């Protein structure tokens, strides 16, 4: 099926709230979003503004997933943007997440010619996201113990990945030098 990526529009607010509230996001921490919070965030530019851009992942005409790019205003100062990638429950495990990460990587490196790297962090037990990073050319760069608050007071480790423009261009991943001490 054809997958397309469409920038969030002002008229999407209710769809956005439905998507974020009605789906389950087991790896996104204990915060539960409500409709008013989503509306307020839309007004404040949290999803689309100077610092962020959000895209629907459209599959078979349906809003199947969401990509939010943020920290974009740091890019001219040498910073690396981050992203939040969410595939709706009914669409997971069918290649959409992997394709979306390849798409957003291409989008960011093309939109921002000065950009050197893109970063992403996930919870240690998010096996699907970790596989998605690796198969899209991202390299594990960081492991933060007890850094990710979960349900019921539990904490998880967080793992950080990144892709370099030079690796993206060459198609060859260069891991960090871990044996430098
Ligand atoms: C994580 C997520 C984006 C992955 O997207 P997806 O469409 O489900 O995954 P894909 O079908 O593209 O598979 C990508 C890789 O993950 C693996 N994978 C998919 N589901 C998996 C699962 N439940 N457990 C382990 N590995 C899994 C696939 O085998 C594939 O690995 P490969 O490239 O080595 O073959 C998606 O599942 C999701 O949105 N989950 C909930 C939100 C979330 O956790 N987002 C990440 C926040 S940091």
Tab-separated table of C-alpha atoms and ligand atoms in Angstrom:
chain	number	residue	atom	x	y	z
A	1	UNK	CA	0.000	0.000	0.000
A	2	UNK	CA	1.123	3.578	-0.681
A	3	UNK	CA	2.418	5.520	2.305
A	4	UNK	CA	2.415	9.317	2.231
A	5	UNK	CA	3.384	11.961	4.786
A	6	UNK	CA	1.187	15.003	5.248
A	7	UNK	CA	1.938	18.066	7.358
A	8	UNK	CA	-0.495	18.613	10.213
A	9	UNK	CA	-3.110	21.270	9.422
A	10	UNK	CA	-5.107	23.424	11.840
A	11	UNK	CA	-8.238	21.490	10.857
A	12	UNK	CA	-6.613	18.263	12.100
A	13	UNK	CA	-6.840	19.121	15.799
A	14	UNK	CA	-9.705	16.767	16.625
A	15	UNK	CA	-8.164	13.908	14.635
A	16	UNK	CA	-4.908	14.543	16.464
A	17	UNK	CA	-6.637	14.426	19.841
A	18	UNK	CA	-8.471	11.206	18.871
A	19	UNK	CA	-5.234	9.601	17.741
A	20	UNK	CA	-3.271	10.561	20.846
A	21	UNK	CA	-6.025	9.863	23.374
A	22	UNK	CA	-7.687	6.726	21.988
A	23	UNK	CA	-4.547	4.751	21.152
A	24	UNK	CA	-2.338	3.115	23.741
A	25	UNK	CA	1.272	4.350	24.121
A	26	UNK	CA	2.917	1.987	26.587
A	27	UNK	CA	6.385	3.494	26.166
A	28	UNK	CA	5.529	7.166	26.474
A	29	UNK	CA	5.497	7.556	30.240
A	30	UNK	CA	2.647	7.951	32.704
A	31	UNK	CA	1.263	11.284	31.420
A	32	UNK	CA	-2.290	10.843	30.131
A	33	UNK	CA	-3.295	13.424	27.525
A	34	UNK	CA	-6.755	14.925	27.391
A	35	UNK	CA	-8.475	16.802	24.578
A	36	UNK	CA	-8.023	20.251	26.129
A	37	UNK	CA	-4.304	19.682	26.551
A	38	UNK	CA	-3.962	18.648	22.912
A	39	UNK	CA	-5.934	21.731	21.800
A	40	UNK	CA	-3.817	24.007	23.974
A	41	UNK	CA	-0.637	22.448	22.629
A	42	UNK	CA	-1.829	22.978	19.053
A	43	UNK	CA	-2.513	26.668	19.832
A	44	UNK	CA	0.900	27.049	21.441
A	45	UNK	CA	2.748	25.584	18.450
A	46	UNK	CA	3.847	22.419	20.232
A	47	UNK	CA	3.077	20.348	17.136
A	48	UNK	CA	3.770	22.879	14.449
A	49	UNK	CA	5.636	26.122	14.999
A	50	UNK	CA	9.123	27.612	14.969
A	51	UNK	CA	10.540	24.687	16.904
A	52	UNK	CA	8.491	21.741	15.635
A	53	UNK	CA	6.729	20.198	12.650
A	54	UNK	CA	4.263	17.329	12.711
A	55	UNK	CA	3.262	14.957	9.913
A	56	UNK	CA	0.597	12.323	9.546
A	57	UNK	CA	1.660	8.988	8.153
A	58	UNK	CA	-1.134	8.183	5.725
A	59	UNK	CA	-1.579	4.559	4.729
A	60	UNK	CA	-4.430	3.484	2.463
A	61	UNK	CA	-6.054	6.900	2.984
A	62	UNK	CA	-6.034	6.466	6.791
A	63	UNK	CA	-4.138	8.429	9.444
A	64	UNK	CA	-2.011	5.493	10.547
A	65	UNK	CA	0.744	7.269	12.437
A	66	UNK	CA	2.292	10.530	13.499
A	67	UNK	CA	5.779	12.046	13.344
A	68	UNK	CA	6.606	15.058	15.470
A	69	UNK	CA	9.965	16.724	14.811
A	70	UNK	CA	11.157	19.129	17.500
A	71	UNK	CA	14.098	21.206	18.720
A	72	UNK	CA	14.276	22.495	15.148
A	73	UNK	CA	15.138	26.031	16.266
A	74	UNK	CA	18.439	24.682	17.649
A	75	UNK	CA	19.557	23.468	14.226
A	76	UNK	CA	21.067	26.819	13.031
A	77	UNK	CA	23.095	26.845	16.292
A	78	UNK	CA	24.556	23.387	15.729
A	79	UNK	CA	21.906	21.446	17.690
A	80	UNK	CA	20.396	18.118	16.696
A	81	UNK	CA	16.620	17.774	16.313
A	82	UNK	CA	14.629	15.061	18.067
A	83	UNK	CA	11.461	13.271	17.005
A	84	UNK	CA	8.487	11.397	18.346
A	85	UNK	CA	7.282	8.559	16.112
A	86	UNK	CA	3.956	6.846	16.793
A	87	UNK	CA	2.214	4.190	14.736
A	88	UNK	CA	-1.430	3.437	15.587
A	89	UNK	CA	-1.978	0.040	17.238
A	90	UNK	CA	-3.699	-1.545	14.225
A	91	UNK	CA	-0.807	-0.626	11.940
A	92	UNK	CA	2.209	-1.673	14.006
A	93	UNK	CA	4.625	-4.390	12.958
A	94	UNK	CA	3.989	-3.980	9.228
A	95	UNK	CA	6.989	-1.860	8.245
A	96	UNK	CA	5.389	1.577	8.646
A	97	UNK	CA	7.623	2.679	11.544
A	98	UNK	CA	10.809	1.698	9.737
A	99	UNK	CA	9.772	3.478	6.553
A	100	UNK	CA	8.731	6.559	8.544
A	101	UNK	CA	12.126	6.784	10.249
A	102	UNK	CA	13.873	6.561	6.867
A	103	UNK	CA	11.515	9.257	5.555
A	104	UNK	CA	11.975	11.683	8.457
A	105	UNK	CA	15.759	11.222	8.333
A	106	UNK	CA	15.782	12.114	4.641
A	107	UNK	CA	13.391	15.014	5.274
A	108	UNK	CA	15.533	16.558	8.021
A	109	UNK	CA	18.860	16.196	6.230
A	110	UNK	CA	17.317	17.667	3.070
A	111	UNK	CA	15.439	20.523	4.752
A	112	UNK	CA	18.404	21.556	6.897
A	113	UNK	CA	21.625	21.360	4.855
A	114	UNK	CA	23.710	22.401	7.883
A	115	UNK	CA	22.359	19.556	10.026
A	116	UNK	CA	25.059	17.071	11.051
A	117	UNK	CA	23.115	14.605	13.201
A	118	UNK	CA	19.642	13.515	14.291
A	119	UNK	CA	19.035	12.021	17.725
A	120	UNK	CA	16.398	9.800	19.290
A	121	UNK	CA	15.883	8.235	22.693
A	122	UNK	CA	13.648	5.372	23.705
A	123	UNK	CA	12.927	3.163	26.686
A	124	UNK	CA	15.219	0.168	27.059
A	125	UNK	CA	12.363	-2.334	26.768
A	126	UNK	CA	10.944	-0.774	23.580
A	127	UNK	CA	12.257	-3.589	21.388
A	128	UNK	CA	10.364	-2.451	18.302
A	129	UNK	CA	11.749	1.098	18.400
A	130	UNK	CA	15.271	-0.118	19.067
A	131	UNK	CA	15.106	-2.474	16.055
A	132	UNK	CA	13.680	0.390	14.001
A	133	UNK	CA	16.632	2.637	14.897
A	134	UNK	CA	19.194	0.007	13.990
A	135	UNK	CA	17.645	-1.034	10.710
A	136	UNK	CA	17.375	2.637	9.651
A	137	UNK	CA	21.102	3.371	10.063
A	138	UNK	CA	21.023	4.824	13.599
A	139	UNK	CA	23.736	3.847	16.072
A	140	UNK	CA	23.416	3.412	19.822
A	141	UNK	CA	25.397	6.190	21.495
A	142	UNK	CA	24.075	6.336	25.048
A	143	UNK	CA	22.632	4.250	27.844
A	144	UNK	CA	21.097	6.129	30.771
A	145	UNK	CA	20.291	4.021	33.819
A	146	UNK	CA	17.012	4.731	35.692
A	147	UNK	CA	16.358	7.714	33.460
A	148	UNK	CA	12.823	7.043	32.138
A	149	UNK	CA	9.867	7.258	34.554
A	150	UNK	CA	7.229	4.594	33.902
A	151	UNK	CA	3.923	3.483	35.366
A	152	UNK	CA	3.437	3.121	39.121
A	153	UNK	CA	6.706	4.731	40.113
A	154	UNK	CA	8.837	2.271	38.113
A	155	UNK	CA	11.854	3.614	36.327
A	156	UNK	CA	13.470	2.232	33.191
A	157	UNK	CA	16.777	2.725	31.483
A	158	UNK	CA	16.790	5.023	28.447
A	159	UNK	CA	18.840	4.348	25.320
A	160	UNK	CA	19.988	7.006	22.889
A	161	UNK	CA	20.611	6.587	19.170
A	162	UNK	CA	21.781	8.968	16.467
A	163	UNK	CA	22.550	9.089	12.775
A	164	UNK	CA	25.259	11.266	11.233
A	165	UNK	CA	24.848	12.999	7.903
A	166	UNK	CA	28.106	11.469	6.714
A	167	UNK	CA	26.856	7.952	7.552
A	168	UNK	CA	23.512	8.686	5.915
A	169	UNK	CA	25.311	9.837	2.765
A	170	UNK	CA	27.755	6.926	2.620
A	171	UNK	CA	25.366	4.228	3.851
A	172	UNK	CA	28.092	3.036	6.247
A	173	UNK	CA	27.482	3.344	10.003
A	174	UNK	CA	30.425	4.423	12.167
A	175	UNK	CA	29.993	3.369	15.806
A	176	UNK	CA	31.448	5.469	18.653
A	177	UNK	CA	34.863	4.471	19.972
A	178	UNK	CA	33.812	2.844	23.246
A	179	UNK	CA	37.326	1.701	24.167
A	180	UNK	CA	38.814	5.144	24.636
A	181	UNK	CA	39.608	5.029	28.372
B	1	LIG	C1	8.059	1.548	17.638
B	1	LIG	C2	7.252	1.722	16.344
B	1	LIG	C3	7.416	3.139	15.800
B	1	LIG	C4	7.810	0.716	15.285
B	1	LIG	O1	7.036	0.827	14.133
B	1	LIG	P1	6.368	-0.491	13.503
B	1	LIG	O2	5.686	-0.089	12.249
B	1	LIG	O3	5.553	-1.165	14.542
B	1	LIG	O4	7.662	-1.391	13.205
B	1	LIG	P2	8.107	-2.040	11.815
B	1	LIG	O5	7.076	-2.999	11.355
B	1	LIG	O6	8.526	-0.955	10.870
B	1	LIG	O7	9.383	-2.856	12.286
B	1	LIG	C5	10.630	-2.239	12.523
B	1	LIG	C6	11.533	-3.242	13.224
B	1	LIG	O8	11.032	-3.518	14.538
B	1	LIG	C7	10.790	-4.913	14.685
B	1	LIG	N1	9.574	-5.030	15.486
B	1	LIG	C8	8.335	-4.592	15.177
B	1	LIG	N2	7.496	-4.850	16.193
B	1	LIG	C9	8.225	-5.463	17.143
B	1	LIG	C10	7.922	-5.949	18.444
B	1	LIG	N3	6.686	-5.865	18.951
B	1	LIG	N4	8.934	-6.503	19.173
B	1	LIG	C11	10.186	-6.575	18.679
B	1	LIG	N5	10.549	-6.113	17.448
B	1	LIG	C12	9.562	-5.575	16.706
B	1	LIG	C13	10.588	-5.422	13.281
B	1	LIG	O9	10.870	-6.816	13.201
B	1	LIG	C14	11.580	-4.591	12.526
B	1	LIG	O10	12.894	-5.092	12.757
B	1	LIG	P3	13.919	-5.344	11.541
B	1	LIG	O11	14.037	-4.000	10.847
B	1	LIG	O12	15.156	-5.775	12.200
B	1	LIG	O13	13.240	-6.346	10.677
B	1	LIG	C15	5.731	1.397	16.568
B	1	LIG	O14	5.595	0.069	16.992
B	1	LIG	C16	5.068	2.331	17.566
B	1	LIG	O15	4.622	3.401	17.184
B	1	LIG	N6	4.968	1.903	18.829
B	1	LIG	C17	4.300	2.706	19.863
B	1	LIG	C18	4.896	4.090	20.010
B	1	LIG	C19	6.365	4.034	20.309
B	1	LIG	O16	6.847	3.254	21.123
B	1	LIG	N7	7.110	4.921	19.628
B	1	LIG	C20	8.527	5.104	19.858
B	1	LIG	C21	8.702	6.183	20.859
B	1	LIG	S1	10.403	6.536	21.156
